[in-house]
Short mmCIF file of C-alpha atoms in Angstrom, two decimals:
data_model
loop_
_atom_site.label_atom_id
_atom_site.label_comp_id
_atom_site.label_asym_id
_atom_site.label_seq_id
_atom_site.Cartn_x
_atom_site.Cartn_y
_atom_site.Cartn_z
CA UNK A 1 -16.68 -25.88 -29.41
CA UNK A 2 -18.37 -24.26 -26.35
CA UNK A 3 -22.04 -24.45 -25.27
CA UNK A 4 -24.82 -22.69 -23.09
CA UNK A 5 -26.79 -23.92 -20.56
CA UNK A 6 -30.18 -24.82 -22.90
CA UNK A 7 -31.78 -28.04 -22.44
CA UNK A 8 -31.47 -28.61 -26.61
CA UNK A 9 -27.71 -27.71 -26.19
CA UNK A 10 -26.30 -31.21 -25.22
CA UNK A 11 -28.46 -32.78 -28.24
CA UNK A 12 -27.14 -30.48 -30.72
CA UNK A 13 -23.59 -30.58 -29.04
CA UNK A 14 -23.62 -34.23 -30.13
CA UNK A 15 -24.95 -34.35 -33.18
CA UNK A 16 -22.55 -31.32 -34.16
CA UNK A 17 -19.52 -32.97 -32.86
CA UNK A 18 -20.84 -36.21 -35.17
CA UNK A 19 -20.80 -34.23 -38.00
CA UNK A 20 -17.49 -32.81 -37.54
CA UNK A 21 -15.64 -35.92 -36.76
CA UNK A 22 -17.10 -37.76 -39.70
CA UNK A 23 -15.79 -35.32 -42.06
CA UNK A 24 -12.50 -36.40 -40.38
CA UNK A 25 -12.32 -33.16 -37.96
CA UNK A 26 -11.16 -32.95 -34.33
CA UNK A 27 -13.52 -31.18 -31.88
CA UNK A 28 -12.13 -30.09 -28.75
CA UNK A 29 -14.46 -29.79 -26.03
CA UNK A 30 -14.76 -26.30 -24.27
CA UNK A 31 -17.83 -27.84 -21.85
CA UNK A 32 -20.35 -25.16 -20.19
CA UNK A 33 -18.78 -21.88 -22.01
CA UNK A 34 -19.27 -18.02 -22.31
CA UNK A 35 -19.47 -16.81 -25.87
CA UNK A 36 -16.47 -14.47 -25.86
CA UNK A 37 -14.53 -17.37 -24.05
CA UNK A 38 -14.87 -19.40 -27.59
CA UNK A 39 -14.24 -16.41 -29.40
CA UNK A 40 -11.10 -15.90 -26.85
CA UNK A 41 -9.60 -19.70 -27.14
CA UNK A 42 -10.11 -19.26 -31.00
CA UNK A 43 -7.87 -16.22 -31.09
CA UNK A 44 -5.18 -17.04 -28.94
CA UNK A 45 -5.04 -20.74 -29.37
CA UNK A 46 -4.70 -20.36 -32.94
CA UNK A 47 -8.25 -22.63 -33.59
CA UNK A 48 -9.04 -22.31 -37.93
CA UNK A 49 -12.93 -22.53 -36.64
CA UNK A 50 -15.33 -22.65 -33.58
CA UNK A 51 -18.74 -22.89 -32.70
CA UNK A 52 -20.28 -21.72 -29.54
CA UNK A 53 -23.65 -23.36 -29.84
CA UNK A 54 -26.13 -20.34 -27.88
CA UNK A 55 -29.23 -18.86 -28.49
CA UNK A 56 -27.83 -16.15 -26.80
CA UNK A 57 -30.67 -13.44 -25.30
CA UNK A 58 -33.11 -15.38 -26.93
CA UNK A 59 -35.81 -17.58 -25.03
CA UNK A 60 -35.44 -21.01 -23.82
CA UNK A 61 -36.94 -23.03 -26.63
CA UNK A 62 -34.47 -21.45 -29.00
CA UNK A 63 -30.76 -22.42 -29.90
CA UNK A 64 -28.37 -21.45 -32.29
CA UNK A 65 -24.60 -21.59 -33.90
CA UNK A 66 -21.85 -18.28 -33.66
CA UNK A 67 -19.99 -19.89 -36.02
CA UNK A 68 -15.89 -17.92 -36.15
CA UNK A 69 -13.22 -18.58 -38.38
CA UNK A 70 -9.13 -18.20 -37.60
CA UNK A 71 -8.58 -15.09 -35.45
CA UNK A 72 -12.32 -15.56 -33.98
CA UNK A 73 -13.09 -13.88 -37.30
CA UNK A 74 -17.12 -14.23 -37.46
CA UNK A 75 -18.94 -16.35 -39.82
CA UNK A 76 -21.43 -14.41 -40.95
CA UNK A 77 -24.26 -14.86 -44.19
CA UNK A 78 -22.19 -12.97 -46.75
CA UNK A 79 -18.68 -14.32 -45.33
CA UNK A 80 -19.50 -18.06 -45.22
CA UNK A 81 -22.72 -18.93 -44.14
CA UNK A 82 -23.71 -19.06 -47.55
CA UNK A 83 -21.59 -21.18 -48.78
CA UNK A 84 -22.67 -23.71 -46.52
CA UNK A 85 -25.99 -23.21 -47.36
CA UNK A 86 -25.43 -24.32 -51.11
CA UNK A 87 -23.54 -27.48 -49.74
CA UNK A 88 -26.61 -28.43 -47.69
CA UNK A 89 -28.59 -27.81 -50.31
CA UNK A 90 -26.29 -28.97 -53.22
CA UNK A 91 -23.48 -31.89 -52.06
CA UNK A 92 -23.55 -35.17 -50.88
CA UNK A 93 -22.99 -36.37 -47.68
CA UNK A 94 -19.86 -38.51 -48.02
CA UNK A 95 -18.28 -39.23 -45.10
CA UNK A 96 -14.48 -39.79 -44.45
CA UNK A 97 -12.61 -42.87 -44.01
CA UNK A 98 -10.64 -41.03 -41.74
CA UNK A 99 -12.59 -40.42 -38.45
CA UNK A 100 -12.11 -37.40 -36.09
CA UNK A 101 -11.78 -37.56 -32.42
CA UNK A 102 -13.33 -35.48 -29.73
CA UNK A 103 -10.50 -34.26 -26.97
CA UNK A 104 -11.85 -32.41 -23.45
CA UNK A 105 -10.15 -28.77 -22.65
CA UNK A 106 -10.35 -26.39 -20.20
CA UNK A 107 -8.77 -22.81 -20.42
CA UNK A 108 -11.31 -21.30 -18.24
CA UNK A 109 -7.85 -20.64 -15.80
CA UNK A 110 -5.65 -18.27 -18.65
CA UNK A 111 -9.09 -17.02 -19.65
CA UNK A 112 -9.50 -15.27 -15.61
CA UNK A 113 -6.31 -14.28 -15.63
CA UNK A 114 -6.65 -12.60 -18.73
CA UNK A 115 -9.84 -11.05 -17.80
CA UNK A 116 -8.17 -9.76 -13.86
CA UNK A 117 -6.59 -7.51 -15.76
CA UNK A 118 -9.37 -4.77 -16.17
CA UNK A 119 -10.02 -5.59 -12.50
CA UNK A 120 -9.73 -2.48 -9.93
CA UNK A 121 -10.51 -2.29 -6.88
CA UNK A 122 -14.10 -1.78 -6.51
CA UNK A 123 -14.50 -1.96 -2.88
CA UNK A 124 -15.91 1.79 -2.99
CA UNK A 125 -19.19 0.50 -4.42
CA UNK A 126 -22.14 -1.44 -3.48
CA UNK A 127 -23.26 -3.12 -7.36
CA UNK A 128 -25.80 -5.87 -7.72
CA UNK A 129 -25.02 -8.25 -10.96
CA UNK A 130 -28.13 -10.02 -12.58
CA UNK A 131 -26.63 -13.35 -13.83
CA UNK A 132 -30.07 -14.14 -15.72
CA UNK A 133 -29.07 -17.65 -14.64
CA UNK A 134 -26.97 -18.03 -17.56
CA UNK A 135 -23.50 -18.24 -19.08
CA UNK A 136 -21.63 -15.32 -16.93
CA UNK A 137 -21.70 -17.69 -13.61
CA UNK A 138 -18.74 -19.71 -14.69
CA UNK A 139 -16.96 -16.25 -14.27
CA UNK A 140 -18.34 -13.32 -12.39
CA UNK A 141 -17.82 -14.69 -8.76
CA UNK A 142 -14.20 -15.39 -9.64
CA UNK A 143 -13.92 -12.03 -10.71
CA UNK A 144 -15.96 -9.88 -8.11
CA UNK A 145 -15.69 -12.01 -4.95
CA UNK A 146 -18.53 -11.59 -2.18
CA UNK A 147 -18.22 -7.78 -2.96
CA UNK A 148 -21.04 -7.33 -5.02
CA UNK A 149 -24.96 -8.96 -4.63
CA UNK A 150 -25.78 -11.62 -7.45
CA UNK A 151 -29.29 -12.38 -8.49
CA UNK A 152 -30.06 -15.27 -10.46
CA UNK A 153 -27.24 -17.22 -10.06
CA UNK A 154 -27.59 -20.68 -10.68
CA UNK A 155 -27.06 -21.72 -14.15
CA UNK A 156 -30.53 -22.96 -15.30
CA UNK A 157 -31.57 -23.41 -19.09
CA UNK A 158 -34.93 -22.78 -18.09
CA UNK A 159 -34.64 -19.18 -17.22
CA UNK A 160 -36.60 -19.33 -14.50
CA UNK A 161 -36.76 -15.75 -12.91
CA UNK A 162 -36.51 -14.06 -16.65
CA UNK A 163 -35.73 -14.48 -20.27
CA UNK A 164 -32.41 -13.23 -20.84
CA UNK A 165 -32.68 -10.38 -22.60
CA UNK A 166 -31.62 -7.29 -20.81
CA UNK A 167 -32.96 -5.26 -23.68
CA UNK A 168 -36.43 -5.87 -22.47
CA UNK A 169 -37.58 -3.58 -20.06
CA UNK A 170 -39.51 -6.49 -18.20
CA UNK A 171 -36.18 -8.15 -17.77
CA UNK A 172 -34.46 -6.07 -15.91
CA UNK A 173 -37.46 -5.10 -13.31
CA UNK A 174 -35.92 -6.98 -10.79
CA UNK A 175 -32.54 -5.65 -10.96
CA UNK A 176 -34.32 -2.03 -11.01
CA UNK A 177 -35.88 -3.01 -7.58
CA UNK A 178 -33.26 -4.25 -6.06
CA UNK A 179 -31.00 -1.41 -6.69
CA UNK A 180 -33.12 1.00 -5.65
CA UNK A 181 -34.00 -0.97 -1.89
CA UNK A 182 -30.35 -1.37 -1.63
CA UNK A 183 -29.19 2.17 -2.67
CA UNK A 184 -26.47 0.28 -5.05
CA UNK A 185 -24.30 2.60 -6.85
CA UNK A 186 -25.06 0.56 -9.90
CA UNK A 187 -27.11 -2.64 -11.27
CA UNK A 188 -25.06 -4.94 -14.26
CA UNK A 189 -27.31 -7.37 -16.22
CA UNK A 190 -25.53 -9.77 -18.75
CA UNK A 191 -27.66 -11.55 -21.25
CA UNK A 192 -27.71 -15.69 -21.68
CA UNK A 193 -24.28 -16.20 -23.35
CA UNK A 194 -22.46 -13.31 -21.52
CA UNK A 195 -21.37 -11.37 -24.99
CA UNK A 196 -23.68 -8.15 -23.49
CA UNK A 197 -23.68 -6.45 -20.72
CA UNK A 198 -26.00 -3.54 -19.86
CA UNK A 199 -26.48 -1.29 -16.89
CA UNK A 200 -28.91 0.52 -14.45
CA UNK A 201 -27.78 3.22 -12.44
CA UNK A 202 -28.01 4.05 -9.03
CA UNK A 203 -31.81 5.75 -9.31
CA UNK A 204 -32.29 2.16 -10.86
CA UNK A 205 -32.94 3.51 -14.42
CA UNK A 206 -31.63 1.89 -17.72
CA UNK A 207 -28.81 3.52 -19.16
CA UNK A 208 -28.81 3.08 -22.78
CA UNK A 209 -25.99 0.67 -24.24
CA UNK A 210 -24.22 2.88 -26.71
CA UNK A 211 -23.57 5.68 -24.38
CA UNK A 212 -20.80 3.76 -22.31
CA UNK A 213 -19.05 3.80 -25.76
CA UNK A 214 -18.42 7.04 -24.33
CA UNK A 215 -18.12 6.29 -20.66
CA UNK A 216 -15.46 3.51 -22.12
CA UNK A 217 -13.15 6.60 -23.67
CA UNK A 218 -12.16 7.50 -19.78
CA UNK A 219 -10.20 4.42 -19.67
CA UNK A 220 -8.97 4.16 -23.26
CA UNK A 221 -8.45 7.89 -23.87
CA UNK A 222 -7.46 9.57 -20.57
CA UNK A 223 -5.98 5.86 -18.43
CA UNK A 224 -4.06 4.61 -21.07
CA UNK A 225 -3.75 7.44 -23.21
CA UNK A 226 -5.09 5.73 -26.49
CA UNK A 227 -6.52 8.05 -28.92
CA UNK A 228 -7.50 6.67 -32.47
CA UNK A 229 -10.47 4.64 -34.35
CA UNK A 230 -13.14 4.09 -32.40
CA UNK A 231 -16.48 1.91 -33.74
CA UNK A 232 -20.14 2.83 -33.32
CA UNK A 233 -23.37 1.60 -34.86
CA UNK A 234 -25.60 3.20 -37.27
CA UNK A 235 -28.69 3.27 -34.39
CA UNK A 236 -26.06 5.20 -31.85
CA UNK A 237 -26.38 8.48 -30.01
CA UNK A 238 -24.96 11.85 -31.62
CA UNK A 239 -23.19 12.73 -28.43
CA UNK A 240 -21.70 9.24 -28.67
CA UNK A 241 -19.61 10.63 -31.32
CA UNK A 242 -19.40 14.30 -30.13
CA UNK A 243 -17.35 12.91 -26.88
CA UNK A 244 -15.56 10.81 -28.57
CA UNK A 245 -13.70 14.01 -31.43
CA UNK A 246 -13.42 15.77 -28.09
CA UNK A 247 -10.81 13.48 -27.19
CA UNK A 248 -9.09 13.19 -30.41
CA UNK A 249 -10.58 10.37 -31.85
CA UNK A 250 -11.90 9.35 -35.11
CA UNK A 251 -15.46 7.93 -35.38
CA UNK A 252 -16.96 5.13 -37.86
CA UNK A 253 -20.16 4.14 -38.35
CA UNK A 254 -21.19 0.92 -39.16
CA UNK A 255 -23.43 -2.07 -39.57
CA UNK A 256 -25.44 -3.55 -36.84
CA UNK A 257 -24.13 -6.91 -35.46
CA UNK A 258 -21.00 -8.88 -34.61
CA UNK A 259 -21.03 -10.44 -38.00
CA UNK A 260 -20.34 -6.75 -39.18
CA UNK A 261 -18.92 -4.74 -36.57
CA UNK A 262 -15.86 -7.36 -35.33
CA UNK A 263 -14.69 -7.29 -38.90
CA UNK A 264 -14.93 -3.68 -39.45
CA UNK A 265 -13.17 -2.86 -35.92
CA UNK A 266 -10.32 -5.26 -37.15
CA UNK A 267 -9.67 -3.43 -40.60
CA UNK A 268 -9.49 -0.05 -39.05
CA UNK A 269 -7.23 -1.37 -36.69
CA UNK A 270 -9.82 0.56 -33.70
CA UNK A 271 -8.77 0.37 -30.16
CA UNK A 272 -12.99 -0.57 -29.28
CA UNK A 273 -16.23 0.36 -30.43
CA UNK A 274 -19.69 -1.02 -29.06
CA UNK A 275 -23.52 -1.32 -30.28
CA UNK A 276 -26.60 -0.02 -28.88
CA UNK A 277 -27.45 -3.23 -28.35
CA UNK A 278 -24.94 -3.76 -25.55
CA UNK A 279 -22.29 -4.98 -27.04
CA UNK A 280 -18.80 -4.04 -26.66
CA UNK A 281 -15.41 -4.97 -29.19
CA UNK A 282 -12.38 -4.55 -27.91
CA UNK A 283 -8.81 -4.51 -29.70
CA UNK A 284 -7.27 -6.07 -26.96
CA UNK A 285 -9.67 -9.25 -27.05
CA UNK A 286 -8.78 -10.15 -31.02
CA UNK A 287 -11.69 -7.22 -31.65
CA UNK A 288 -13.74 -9.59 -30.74
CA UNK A 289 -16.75 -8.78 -28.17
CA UNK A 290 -16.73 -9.06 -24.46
CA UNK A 291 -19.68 -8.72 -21.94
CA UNK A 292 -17.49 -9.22 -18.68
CA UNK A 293 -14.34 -7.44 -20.22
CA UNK A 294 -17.07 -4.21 -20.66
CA UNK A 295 -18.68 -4.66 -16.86
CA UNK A 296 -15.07 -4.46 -15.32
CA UNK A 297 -13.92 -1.34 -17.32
CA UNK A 298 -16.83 0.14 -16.96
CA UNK A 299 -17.05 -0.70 -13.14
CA UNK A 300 -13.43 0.77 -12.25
CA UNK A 301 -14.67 3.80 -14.48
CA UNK A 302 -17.31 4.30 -12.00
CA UNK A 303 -15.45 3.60 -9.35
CA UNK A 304 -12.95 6.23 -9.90
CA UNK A 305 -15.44 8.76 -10.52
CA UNK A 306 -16.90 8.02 -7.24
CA UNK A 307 -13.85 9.02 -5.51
CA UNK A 308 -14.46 12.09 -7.54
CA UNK A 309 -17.76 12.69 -6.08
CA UNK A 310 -19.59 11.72 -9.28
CA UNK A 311 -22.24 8.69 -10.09
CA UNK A 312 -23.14 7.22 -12.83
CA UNK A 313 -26.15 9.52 -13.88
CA UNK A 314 -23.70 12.42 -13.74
CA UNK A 315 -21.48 10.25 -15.76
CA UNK A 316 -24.09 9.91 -18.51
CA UNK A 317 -25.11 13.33 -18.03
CA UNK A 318 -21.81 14.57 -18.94
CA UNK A 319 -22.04 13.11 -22.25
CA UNK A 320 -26.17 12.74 -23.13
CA UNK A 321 -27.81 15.90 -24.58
CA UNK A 322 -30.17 14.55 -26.94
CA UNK A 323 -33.29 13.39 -26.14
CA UNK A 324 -33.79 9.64 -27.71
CA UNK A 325 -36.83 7.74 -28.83
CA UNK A 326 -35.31 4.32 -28.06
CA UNK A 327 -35.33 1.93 -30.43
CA UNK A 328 -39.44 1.21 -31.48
CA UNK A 329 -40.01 -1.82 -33.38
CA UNK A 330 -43.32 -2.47 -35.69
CA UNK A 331 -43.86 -5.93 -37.08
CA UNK A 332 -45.29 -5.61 -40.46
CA UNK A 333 -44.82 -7.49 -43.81
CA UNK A 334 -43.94 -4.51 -46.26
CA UNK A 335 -41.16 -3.31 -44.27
CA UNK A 336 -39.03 -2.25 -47.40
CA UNK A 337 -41.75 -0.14 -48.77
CA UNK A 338 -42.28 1.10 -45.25
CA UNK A 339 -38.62 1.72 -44.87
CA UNK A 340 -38.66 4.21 -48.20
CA UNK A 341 -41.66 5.99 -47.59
CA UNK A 342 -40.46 7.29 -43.93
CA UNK A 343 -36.98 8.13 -45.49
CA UNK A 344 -38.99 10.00 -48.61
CA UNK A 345 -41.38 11.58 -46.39
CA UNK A 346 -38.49 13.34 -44.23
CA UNK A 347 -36.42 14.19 -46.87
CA UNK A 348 -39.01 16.04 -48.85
CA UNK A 349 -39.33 18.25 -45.31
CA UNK A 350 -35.98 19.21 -45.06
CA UNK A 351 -32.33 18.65 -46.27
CA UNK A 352 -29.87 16.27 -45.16
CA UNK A 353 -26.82 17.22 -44.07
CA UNK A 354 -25.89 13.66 -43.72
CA UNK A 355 -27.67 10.00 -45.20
CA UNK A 356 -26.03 6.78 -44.48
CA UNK A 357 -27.72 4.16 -47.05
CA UNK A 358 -26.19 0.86 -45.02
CA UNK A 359 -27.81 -1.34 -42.77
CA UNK A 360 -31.72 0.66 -43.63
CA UNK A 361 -31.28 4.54 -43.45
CA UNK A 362 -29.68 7.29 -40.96
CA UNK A 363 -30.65 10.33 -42.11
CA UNK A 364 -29.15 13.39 -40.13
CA UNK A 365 -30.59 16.61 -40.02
CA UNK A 366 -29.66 20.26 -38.28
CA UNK A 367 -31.56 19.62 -35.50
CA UNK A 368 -32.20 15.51 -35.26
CA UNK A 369 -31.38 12.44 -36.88
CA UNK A 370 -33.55 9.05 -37.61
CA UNK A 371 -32.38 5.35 -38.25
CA UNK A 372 -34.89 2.74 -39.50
CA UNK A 373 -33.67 -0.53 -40.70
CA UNK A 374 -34.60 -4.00 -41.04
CA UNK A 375 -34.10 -6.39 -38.04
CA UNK A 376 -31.34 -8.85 -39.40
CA UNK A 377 -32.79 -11.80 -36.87
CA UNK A 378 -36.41 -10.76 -36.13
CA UNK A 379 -39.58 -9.86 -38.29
CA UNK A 380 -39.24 -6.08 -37.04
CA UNK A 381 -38.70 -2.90 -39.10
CA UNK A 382 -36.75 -0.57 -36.55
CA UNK A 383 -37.12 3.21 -35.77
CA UNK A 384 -34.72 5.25 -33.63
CA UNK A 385 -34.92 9.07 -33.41
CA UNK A 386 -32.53 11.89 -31.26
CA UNK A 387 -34.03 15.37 -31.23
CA UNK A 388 -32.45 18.31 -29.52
CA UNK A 389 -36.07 18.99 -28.05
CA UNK A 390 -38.35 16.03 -26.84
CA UNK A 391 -41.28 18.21 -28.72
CA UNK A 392 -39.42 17.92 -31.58
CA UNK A 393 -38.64 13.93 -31.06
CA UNK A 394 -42.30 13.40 -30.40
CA UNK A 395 -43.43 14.98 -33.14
CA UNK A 396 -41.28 12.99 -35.97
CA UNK A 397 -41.63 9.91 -34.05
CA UNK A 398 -45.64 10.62 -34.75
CA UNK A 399 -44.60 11.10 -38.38
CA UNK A 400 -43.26 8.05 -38.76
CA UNK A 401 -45.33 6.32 -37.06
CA UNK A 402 -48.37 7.46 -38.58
CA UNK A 403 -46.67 6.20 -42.34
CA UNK A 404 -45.20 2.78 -41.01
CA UNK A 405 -49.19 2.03 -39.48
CA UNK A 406 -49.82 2.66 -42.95
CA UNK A 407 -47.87 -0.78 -44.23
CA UNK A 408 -49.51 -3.01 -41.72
#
């Protein structure tokens, strides 16, 4: 069991650990932990469960359980969760005669000396790493020594200087600024548990998540000369994908979320796949997800192409050539009914050449494509659109959001 920095964390830390050792469990004791370093210790220590109890990039009044199985296998609503909702619901509390005991351990050591291995040298670049005063300071100054500026980096379950959510544009303001004073070559944000990891470049302007599934293929594909399954989700970019068959490699498409995509990157055996939403599975890390495993491939990526005379907009300009709504998000109550009239609407204008019916809709058209789906945490319905014009983008995007406005 591992644990953020939240205030509520200790609380639930000990009430969870009560539970567990009444049952007649043993809980050993992580401390202060990253997300993927619970996932990590489950895998390789050969754990049959953890929790890593995180709210993740959620505000500071929240907190949560990432509840994995054997083989950091995630716990999800339709693979287990449910089946300890009946028992809450159903059983008696009985507990055992037979007390567990709580033991303290500390692989944070192995776990650096696992992660040094996607280190390069980086001394060619000037970065600046938002921290978000969370999880990724047991790690990152281990890792990147006094080469790179750190904001926010004091561990502090307040949040103090921003929630930590890179996602949200307000979020990552500061990082934005400070690139561009600096002239950094690029900005890194992780979020509060350290399982994401997004990026500004050296203009200081977002560069969306699922693109560096891409970027990522330079090491895989051309470093280590990996070709094979790679994993994307169903809100990704087209040229995602397009980049990817260039290099001889075979895309799937899947469900939003770790819950979905670690198993799915596990049964096709892929060598790493990623999420818009900034986060990245890799086979190499029990295909489990890893923000700081991402931010130092990523990094030497960059760095090599700077020795190449390239930054990272040209990176992302090699590969982008869509033009991308971003994911919009309406809160609304009849988001089902919502959900079928945009899909009806658009598919009474034109055929598909392609509909994915998982995880909401992508439809795929000749000239663009649309997702919309139902948030699986939050009271959202979501909208994503790629055009290859931005009149054409604005125009469906108007579409749709002329019928969603229409369910509010």
């Amino acid at each position: 069991m591992g644990r953020d920095i939240r205030l509520s964390s200790p609380e639930i830390f000990e009430y969870l650990c009560k539970g567990i050792t009444d049952s007649g469990a043993s809980v050993h004791d992580l401390g202060l932990s990253t997300t993927p370093l619970v996932y990590w210790v489950t895998a390789k220590y050969n754990y049959k469960a953890s929790v890593m109890i995180t709210a993740s990039h959620n505000a500071k009044e929240y907190n949560g359980l990432k509840i994995s199985k054997e083989n950091a296998l995630p716990v999800g609503f339709d693979s287990g969760l449910n089946l300890l909702q009946q028992w809450v619901e159903t059983e008696a509390i009985e507990p055992s005669l037979s007390k567990g005991s709580i033991h303290t351990v500390d692989y944070k050591n192995e776990y650096i000396t696992f992660q040094k291995q996607f280190l390069t040298d980086l001394s060619n670049l000037k970065i600046a790493i938002d921290c978000s005063n969370g999880m990724c300071n047991l790690f990152v100054k281990e890792l990147f020594g006094d080469q790179v500026f750190y904001l926010f980096d004091k561990l502090d379950g307040n949040f103090p200087n921003h929630e930590p959510n890179p996602l949200e544009p307000e979020n990552i303001k500061d990082l934005q600024s400070f690139v561009r004073k600096e002239k950094c070559d690029a900005g890194v944000i992780y979020d509060g548990d350290a399982d994401r990891v997004m990026f500004v470049d050296e203009h200081g302007d977002f560069v969306s998540p699922d693109l560096f599934i891409a970027v990522m293929a330079d090491y895989f594909c051309k470093e280590k000369g990996l070709t094979g399954n790679v994993l994307q989700d169903i809100r990704t970019s087209k040229s995602v994908q397009e980049h990817l068959e260039k290099l001889g490699n075979t895309v799937y498409t899947w469900r939003v979320g770790r819950a979905y995509a670690a198993r799915k990157l596990r049964e096709i055996d892929g060598i790493f796949g990623g999420e818009l939403a900034g986060h990245y599975y890799f086979r190499d890390f029990f295909y489990s997800d890893s923000g700081i495993m991402a931010s130092l491939i990523i990094l030497g990526i960059i760095s090599k192409s700077k020795t190449q005379g390239q930054s990272l907009s040209e990176i992302i300009a090699q590969i982008k050539s869509y033009y991308n709504t971003g994911e919009v998000n309406f809160r609304l109550e009849r988001k089902t009914e919502a959900m079928e009239a945009v899909k009806a609407h658009f598919e009474a204008q034109e055929k598909p050449l392609k509909v994915m019916d998982f995880d909401g809709y992508r439809i795929e058209f000749a000239d663009w494509w649309f997702n919309i789906r139902m948030s699986n945490t939050e009271p959202y319905l979501r909208f994503i659109a790629e055009a290859k014009t931005q009149a054409m983008l604005d125009a469906k995007l108007k579409e749709a959001q002329q019928i969603i406005a229409s369910f509010s």
